[in-house]
Coordinates of N, CA and C in Angstrom, one line a residue:
X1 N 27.4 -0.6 5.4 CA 27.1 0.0 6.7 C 25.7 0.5 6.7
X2 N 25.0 0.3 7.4 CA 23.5 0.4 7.9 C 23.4 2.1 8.6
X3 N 22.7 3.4 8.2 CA 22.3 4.0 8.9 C 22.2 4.2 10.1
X4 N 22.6 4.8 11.4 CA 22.4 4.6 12.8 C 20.9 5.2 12.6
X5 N 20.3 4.8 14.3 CA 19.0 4.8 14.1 C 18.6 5.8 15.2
X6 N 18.9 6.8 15.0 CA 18.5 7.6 16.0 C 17.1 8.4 16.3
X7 N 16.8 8.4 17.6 CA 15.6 8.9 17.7 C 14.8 9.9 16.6
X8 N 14.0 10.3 15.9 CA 13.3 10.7 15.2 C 13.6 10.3 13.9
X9 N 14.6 9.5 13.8 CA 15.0 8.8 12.5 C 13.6 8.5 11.8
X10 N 14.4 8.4 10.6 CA 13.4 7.7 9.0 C 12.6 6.9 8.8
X11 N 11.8 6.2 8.9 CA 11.5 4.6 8.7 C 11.7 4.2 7.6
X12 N 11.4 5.5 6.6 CA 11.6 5.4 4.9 C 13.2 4.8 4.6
X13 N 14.1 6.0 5.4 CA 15.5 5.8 4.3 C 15.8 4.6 5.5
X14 N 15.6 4.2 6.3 CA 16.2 2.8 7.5 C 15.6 1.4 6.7
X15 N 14.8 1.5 5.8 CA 14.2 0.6 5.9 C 13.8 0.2 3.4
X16 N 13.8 1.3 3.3 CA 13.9 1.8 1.5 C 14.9 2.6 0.8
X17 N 15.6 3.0 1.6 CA 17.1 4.2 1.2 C 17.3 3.6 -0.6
X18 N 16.9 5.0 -1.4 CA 17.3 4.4 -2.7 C 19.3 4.0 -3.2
X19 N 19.9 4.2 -2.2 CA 21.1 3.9 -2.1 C 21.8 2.8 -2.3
X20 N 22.5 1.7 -3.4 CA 22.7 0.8 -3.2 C 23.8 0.7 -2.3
X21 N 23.3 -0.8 -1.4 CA 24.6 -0.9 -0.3 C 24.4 -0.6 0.9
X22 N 23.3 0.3 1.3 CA 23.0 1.0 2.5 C 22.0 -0.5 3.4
X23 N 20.8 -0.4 2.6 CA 19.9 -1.4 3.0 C 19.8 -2.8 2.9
X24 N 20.0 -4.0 2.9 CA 20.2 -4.8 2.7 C 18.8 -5.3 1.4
X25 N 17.9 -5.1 2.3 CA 16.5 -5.5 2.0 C 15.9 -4.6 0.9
X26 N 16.6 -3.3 0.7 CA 15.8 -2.2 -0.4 C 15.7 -2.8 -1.8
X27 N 15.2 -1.9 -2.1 CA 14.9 -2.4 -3.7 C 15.9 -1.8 -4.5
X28 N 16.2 -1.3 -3.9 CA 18.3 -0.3 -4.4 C 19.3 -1.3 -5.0
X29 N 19.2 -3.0 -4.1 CA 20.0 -3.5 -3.7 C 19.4 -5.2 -4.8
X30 N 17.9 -4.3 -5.8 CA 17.8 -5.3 -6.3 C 17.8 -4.6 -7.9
X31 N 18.2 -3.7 -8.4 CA 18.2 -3.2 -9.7 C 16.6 -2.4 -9.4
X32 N 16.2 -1.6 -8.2 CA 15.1 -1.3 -7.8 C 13.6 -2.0 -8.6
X33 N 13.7 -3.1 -8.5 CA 12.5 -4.3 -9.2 C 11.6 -3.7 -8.0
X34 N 10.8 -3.3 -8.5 CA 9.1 -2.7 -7.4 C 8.9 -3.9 -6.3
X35 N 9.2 -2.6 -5.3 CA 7.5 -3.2 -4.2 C 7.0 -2.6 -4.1
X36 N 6.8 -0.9 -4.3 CA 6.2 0.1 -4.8 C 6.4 0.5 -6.0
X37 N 5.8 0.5 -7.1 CA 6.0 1.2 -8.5 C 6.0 2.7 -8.7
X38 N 6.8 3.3 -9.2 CA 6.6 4.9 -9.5 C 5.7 4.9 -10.4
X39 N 4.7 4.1 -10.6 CA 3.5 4.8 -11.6 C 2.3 4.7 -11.1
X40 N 2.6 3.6 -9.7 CA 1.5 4.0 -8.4 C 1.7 5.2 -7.7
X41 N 3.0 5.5 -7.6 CA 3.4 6.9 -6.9 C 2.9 7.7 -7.3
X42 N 2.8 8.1 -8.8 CA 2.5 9.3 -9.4 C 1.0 9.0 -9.5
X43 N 0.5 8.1 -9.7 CA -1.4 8.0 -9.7 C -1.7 8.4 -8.1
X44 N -1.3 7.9 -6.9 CA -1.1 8.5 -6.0 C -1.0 10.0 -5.7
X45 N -0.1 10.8 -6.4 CA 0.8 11.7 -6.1 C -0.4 12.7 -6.8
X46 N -1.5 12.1 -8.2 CA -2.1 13.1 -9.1 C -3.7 13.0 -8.2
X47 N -3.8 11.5 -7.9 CA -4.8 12.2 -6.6 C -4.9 13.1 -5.5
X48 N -3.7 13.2 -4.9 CA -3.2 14.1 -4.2 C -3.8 15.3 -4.7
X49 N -3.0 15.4 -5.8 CA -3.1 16.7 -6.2 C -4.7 17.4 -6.3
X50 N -5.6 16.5 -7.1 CA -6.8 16.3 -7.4 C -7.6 16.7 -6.1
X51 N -7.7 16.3 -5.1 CA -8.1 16.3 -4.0 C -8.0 17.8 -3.3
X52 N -6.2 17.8 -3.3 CA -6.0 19.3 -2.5 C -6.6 20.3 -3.4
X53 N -6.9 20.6 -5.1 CA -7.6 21.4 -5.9 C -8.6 21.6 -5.4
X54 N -9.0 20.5 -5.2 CA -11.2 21.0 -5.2 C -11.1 21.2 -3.6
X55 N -10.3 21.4 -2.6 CA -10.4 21.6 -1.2 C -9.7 23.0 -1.0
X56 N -9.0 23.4 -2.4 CA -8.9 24.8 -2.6 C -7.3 24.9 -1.8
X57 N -6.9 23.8 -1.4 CA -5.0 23.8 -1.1 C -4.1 23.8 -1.9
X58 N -3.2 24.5 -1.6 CA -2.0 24.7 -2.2 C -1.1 23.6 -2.0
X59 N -0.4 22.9 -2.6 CA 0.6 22.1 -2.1 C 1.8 22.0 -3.1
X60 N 2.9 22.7 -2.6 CA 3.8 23.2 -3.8 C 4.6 22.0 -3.8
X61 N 5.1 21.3 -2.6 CA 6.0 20.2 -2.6 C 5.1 19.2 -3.2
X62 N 3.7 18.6 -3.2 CA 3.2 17.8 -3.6 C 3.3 18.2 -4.9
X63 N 2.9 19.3 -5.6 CA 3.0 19.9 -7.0 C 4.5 18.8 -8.0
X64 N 5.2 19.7 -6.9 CA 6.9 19.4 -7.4 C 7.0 17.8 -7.8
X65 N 6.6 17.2 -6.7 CA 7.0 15.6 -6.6 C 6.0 15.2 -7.9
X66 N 4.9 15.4 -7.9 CA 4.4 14.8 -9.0 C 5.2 15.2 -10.2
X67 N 5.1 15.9 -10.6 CA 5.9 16.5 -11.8 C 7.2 15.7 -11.7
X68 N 7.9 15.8 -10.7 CA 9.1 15.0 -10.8 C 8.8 13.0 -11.6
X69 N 7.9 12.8 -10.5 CA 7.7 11.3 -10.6 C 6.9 11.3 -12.2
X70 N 6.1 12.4 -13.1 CA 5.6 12.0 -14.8 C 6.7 11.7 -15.3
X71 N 7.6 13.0 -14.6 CA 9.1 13.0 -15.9 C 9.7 11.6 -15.8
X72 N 10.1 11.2 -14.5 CA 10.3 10.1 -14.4 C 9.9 8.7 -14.8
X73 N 8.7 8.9 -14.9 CA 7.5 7.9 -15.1 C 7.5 7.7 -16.9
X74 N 7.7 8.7 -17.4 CA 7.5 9.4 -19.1 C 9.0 9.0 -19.7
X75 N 9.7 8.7 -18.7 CA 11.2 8.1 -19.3 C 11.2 6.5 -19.2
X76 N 10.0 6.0 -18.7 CA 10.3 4.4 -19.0 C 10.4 4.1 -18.0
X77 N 10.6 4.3 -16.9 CA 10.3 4.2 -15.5 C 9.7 3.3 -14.3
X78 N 8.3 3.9 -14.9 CA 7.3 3.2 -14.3 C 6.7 2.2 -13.7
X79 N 7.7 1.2 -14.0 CA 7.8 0.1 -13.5 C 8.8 0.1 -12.5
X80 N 9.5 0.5 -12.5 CA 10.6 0.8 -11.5 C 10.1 0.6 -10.0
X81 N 10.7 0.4 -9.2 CA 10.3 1.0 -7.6 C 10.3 2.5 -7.7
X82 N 9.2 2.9 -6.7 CA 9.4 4.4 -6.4 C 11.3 4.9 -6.0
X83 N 11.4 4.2 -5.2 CA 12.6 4.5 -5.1 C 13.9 5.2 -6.0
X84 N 13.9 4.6 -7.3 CA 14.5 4.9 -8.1 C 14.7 6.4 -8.6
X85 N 13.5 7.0 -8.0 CA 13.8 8.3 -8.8 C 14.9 8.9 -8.2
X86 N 15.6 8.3 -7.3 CA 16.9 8.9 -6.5 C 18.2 8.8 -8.0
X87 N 17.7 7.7 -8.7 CA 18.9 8.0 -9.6 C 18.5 9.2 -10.9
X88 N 17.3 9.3 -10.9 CA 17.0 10.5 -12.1 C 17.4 11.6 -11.4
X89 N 17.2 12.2 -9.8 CA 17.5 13.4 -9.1 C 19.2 13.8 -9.3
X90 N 19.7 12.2 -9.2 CA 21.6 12.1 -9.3 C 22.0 12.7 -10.8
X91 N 20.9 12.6 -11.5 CA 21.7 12.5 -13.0 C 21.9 10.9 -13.7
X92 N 21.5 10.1 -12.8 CA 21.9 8.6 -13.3 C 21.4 8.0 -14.5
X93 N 20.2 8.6 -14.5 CA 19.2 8.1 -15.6 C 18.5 9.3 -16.9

């Protein structure tokens, strides 16, 4: 069953939901084989961080997620689709 799509809805979870079963097309629904990698995410995620430092910003959720996506990333991961970290958050991995 597909998500309804209601006004201010997701594009992320309508369209990448780490859910298998939900999305037809996600990477959930392929053993999450990358179309985004979580070790682009987290290179991503550490420029982020890099950036907001020397611009003197705080960003506690950006903080979090990186840290989440190393751990992730530091378990063998990294290859993975971003997505996947929905099963390390579950306990799955």
């Amino acid at each position: 069953r597909s998500p309804a799509k209601p006004p201010g809805s997701c594009w992320a979870m309508l369209n990448h939901n780490p859910v298998p079963g939900l999305v037809e097309t996600a990477a959930a629904n392929r053993d999450y084989e990358p179309g985004f990698a979580a070790g682009m995410m987290l290179k991503d995620l550490k420029l982020a961080q890099d950036a907001a430092m020397r611009a003197g910003c705080s960003t506690p959720l950006g903080s979090e997620a990186a840290a989440l996506f190393a751990m992730f990333c530091n378990a063998g991961n990294a290859g993975k689709d971003y997505s996947a970290i929905y099963r390390m958050i579950r306990g799955e991995v």
